[in-house]
PDB file of C-alpha atoms in Angstrom:
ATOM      1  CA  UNK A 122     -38.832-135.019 198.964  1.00  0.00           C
ATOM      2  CA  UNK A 123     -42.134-137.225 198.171  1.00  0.00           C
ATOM      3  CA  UNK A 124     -41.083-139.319 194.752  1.00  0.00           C
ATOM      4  CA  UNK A 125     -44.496-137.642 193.439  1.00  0.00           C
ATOM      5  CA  UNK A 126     -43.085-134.368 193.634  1.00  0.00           C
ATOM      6  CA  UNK A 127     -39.761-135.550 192.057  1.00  0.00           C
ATOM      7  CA  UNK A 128     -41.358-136.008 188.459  1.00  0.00           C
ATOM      8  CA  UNK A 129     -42.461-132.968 188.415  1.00  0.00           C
ATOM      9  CA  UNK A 130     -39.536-130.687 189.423  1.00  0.00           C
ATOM     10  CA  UNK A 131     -38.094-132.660 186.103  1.00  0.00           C
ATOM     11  CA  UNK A 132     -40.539-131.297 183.995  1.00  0.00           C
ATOM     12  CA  UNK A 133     -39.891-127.545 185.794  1.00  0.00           C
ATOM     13  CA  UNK A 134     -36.012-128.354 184.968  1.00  0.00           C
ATOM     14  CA  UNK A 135     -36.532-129.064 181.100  1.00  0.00           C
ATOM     15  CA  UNK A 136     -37.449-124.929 181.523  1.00  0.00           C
ATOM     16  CA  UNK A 137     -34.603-123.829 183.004  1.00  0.00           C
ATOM     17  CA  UNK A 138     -32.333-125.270 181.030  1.00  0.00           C
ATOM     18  CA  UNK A 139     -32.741-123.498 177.797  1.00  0.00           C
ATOM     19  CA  UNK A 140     -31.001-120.595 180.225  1.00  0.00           C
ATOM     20  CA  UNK A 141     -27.573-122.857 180.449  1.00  0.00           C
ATOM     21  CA  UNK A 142     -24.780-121.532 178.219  1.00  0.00           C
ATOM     22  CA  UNK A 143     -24.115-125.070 176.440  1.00  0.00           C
ATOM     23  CA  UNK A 144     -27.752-125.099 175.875  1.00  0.00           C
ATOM     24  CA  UNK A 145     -28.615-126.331 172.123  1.00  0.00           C
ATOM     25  CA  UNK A 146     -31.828-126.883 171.182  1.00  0.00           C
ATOM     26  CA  UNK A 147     -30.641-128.419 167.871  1.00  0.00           C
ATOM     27  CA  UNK A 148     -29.285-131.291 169.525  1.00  0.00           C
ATOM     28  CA  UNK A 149     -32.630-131.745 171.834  1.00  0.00           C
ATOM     29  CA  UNK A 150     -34.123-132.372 168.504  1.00  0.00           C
ATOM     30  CA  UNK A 151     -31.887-134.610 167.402  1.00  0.00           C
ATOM     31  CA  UNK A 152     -31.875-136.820 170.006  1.00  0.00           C
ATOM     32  CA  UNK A 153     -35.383-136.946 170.595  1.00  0.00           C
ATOM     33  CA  UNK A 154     -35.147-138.499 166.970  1.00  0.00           C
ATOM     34  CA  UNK A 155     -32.865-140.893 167.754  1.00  0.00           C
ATOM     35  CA  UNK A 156     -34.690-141.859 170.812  1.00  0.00           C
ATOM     36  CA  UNK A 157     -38.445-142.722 169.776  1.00  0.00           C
ATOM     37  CA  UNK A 158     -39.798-143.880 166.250  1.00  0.00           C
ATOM     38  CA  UNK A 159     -42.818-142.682 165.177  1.00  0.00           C
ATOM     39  CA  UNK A 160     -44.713-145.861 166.163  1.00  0.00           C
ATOM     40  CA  UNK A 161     -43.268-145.325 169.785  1.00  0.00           C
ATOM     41  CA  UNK A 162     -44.229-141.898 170.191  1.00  0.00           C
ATOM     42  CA  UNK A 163     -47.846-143.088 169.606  1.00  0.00           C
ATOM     43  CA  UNK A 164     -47.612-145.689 171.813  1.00  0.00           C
ATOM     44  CA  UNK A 165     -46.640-143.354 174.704  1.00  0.00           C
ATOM     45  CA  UNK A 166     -49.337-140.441 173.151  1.00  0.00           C
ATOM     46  CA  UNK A 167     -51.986-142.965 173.761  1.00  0.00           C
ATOM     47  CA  UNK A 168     -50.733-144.457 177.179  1.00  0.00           C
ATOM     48  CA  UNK A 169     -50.997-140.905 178.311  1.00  0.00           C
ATOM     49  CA  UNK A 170     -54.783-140.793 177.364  1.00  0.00           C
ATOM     50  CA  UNK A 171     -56.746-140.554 180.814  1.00  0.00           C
ATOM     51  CA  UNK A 172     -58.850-143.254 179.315  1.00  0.00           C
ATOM     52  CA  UNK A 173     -56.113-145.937 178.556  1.00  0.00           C
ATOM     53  CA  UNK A 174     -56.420-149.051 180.148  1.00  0.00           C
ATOM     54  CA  UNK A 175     -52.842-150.182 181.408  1.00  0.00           C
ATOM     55  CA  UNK A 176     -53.976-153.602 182.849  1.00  0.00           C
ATOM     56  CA  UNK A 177     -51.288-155.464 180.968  1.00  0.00           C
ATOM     57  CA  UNK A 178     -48.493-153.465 182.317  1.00  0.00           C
ATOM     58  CA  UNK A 179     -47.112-152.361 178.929  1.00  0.00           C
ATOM     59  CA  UNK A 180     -46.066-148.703 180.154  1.00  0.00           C
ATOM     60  CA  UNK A 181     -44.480-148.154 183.707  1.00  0.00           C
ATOM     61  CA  UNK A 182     -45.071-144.617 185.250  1.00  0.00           C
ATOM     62  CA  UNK A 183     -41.211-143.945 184.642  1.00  0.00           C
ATOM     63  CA  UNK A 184     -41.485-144.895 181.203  1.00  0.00           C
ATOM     64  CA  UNK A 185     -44.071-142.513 180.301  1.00  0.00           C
ATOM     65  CA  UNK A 186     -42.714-139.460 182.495  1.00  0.00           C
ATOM     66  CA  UNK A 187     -39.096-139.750 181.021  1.00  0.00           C
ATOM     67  CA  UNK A 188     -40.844-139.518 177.761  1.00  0.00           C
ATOM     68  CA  UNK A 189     -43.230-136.811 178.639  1.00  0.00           C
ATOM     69  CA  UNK A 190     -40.182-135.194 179.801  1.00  0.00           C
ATOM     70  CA  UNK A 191     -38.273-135.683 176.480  1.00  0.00           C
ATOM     71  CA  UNK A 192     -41.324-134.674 174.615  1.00  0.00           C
ATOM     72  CA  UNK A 193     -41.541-130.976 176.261  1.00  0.00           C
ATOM     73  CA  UNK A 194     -38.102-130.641 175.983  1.00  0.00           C
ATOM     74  CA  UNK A 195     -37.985-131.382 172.236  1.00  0.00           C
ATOM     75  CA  UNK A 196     -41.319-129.129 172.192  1.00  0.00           C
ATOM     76  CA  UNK A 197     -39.128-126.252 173.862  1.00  0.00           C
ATOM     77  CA  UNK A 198     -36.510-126.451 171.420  1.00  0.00           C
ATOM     78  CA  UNK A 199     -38.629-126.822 168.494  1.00  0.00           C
ATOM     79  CA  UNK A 200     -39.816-123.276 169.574  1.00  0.00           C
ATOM     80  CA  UNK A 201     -36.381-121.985 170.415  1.00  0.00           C
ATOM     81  CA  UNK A 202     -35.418-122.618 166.787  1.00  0.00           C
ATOM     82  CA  UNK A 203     -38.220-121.131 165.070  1.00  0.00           C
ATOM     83  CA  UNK A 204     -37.742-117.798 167.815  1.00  0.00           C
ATOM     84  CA  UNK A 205     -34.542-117.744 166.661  1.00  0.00           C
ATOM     85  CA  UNK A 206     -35.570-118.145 163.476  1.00  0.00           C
ATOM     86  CA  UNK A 207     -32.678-120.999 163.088  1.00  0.00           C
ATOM     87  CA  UNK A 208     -32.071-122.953 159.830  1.00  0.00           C
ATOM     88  CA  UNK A 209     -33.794-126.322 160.605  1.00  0.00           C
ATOM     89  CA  UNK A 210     -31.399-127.823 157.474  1.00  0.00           C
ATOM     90  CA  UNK A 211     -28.954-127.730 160.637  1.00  0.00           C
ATOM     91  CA  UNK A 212     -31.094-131.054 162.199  1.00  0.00           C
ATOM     92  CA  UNK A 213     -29.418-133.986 161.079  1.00  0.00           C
ATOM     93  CA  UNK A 214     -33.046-136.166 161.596  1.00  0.00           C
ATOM     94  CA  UNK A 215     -32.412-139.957 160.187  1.00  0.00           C
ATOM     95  CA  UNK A 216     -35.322-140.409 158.412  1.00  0.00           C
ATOM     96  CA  UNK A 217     -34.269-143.852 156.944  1.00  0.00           C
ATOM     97  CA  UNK A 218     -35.401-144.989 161.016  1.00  0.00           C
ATOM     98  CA  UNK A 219     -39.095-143.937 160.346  1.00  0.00           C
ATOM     99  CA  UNK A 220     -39.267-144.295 156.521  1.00  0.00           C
ATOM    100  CA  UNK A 221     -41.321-147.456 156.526  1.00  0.00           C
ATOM    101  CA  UNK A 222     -44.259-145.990 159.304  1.00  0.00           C
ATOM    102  CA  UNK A 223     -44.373-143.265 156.970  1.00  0.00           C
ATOM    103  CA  UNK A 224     -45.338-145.086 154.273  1.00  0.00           C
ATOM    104  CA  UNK A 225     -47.992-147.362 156.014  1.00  0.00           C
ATOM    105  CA  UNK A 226     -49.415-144.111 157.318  1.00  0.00           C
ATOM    106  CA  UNK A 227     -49.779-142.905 153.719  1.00  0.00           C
ATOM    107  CA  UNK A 228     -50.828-145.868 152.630  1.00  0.00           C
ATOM    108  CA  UNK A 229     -53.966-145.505 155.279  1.00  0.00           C
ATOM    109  CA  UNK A 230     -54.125-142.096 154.830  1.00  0.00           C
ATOM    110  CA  UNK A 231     -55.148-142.579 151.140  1.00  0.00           C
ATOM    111  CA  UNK A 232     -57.152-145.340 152.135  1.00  0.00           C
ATOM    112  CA  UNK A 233     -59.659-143.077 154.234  1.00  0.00           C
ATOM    113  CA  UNK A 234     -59.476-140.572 151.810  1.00  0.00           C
ATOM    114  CA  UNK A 235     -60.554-142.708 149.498  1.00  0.00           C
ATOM    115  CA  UNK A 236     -63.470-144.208 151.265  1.00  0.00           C
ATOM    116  CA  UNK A 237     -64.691-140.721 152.606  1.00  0.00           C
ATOM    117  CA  UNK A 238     -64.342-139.523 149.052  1.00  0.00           C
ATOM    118  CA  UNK A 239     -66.824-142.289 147.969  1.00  0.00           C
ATOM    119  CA  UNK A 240     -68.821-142.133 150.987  1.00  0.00           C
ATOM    120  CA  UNK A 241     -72.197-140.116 149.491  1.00  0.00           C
ATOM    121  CA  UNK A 242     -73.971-139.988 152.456  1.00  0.00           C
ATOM    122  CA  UNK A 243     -71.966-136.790 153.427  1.00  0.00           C
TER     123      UNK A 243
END
């Protein structure tokens, strides 16, 4: 089989195996989690841009299809949970990993808000 073809019969497998009896979606989640910090998930968002430049080499093709294959996997159980209407309390999500981005983010967030807020041309 062409290596081409190979990432995408990954992505095709993430489907199939939410059908698998030890399947649980809860744990998808949590290792997602575990896996990638907020920072690094918009890293890889943005290397997946059709416009990113990738001349320094940052992101290798297997890099960003292993996460694109976590990522829809995660995405699948995510909706697995909610159509099973599962207690998300059940995700054990360290948030101590990711506590610091989310405060820099909030700190920009209210920055923008501010300046848009005191912007009076619109």
């Amino acid at each position: 089989m062409k290596s081409n073809y190979a990432h995408l019969i990954l992505l095709d497998m993430v489907i199939y195996e939410t059908h698998r009896e030890e399947y649980d979606p809860i744990q998808n989640v949590q290792s997602f989690w575990e896996k990638y910090s907020l920072s690094t998930i918009h890293e890889h968002m943005v290397a997946l841009q059709p416009y990113f430049d990738n001349k320094e080499g940052n992101y290798s093709i297997d890099q960003l299809s292993s996460f694109s294959v976590d990522l829809l996997r995660t995405t699948i159980a995510y909706f697995m949970l909610h159509m099973d209407k599962a207690d998300l309390g059940k995700v054990q999500i360290s948030t101590s990993v990711n506590e610091e981005e989310l405060q820099t983010t909030k700190r920009i967030s209210d920055l923008f808000l501010r300046a848009s807020q005191s912007n009076t041309n619109s």
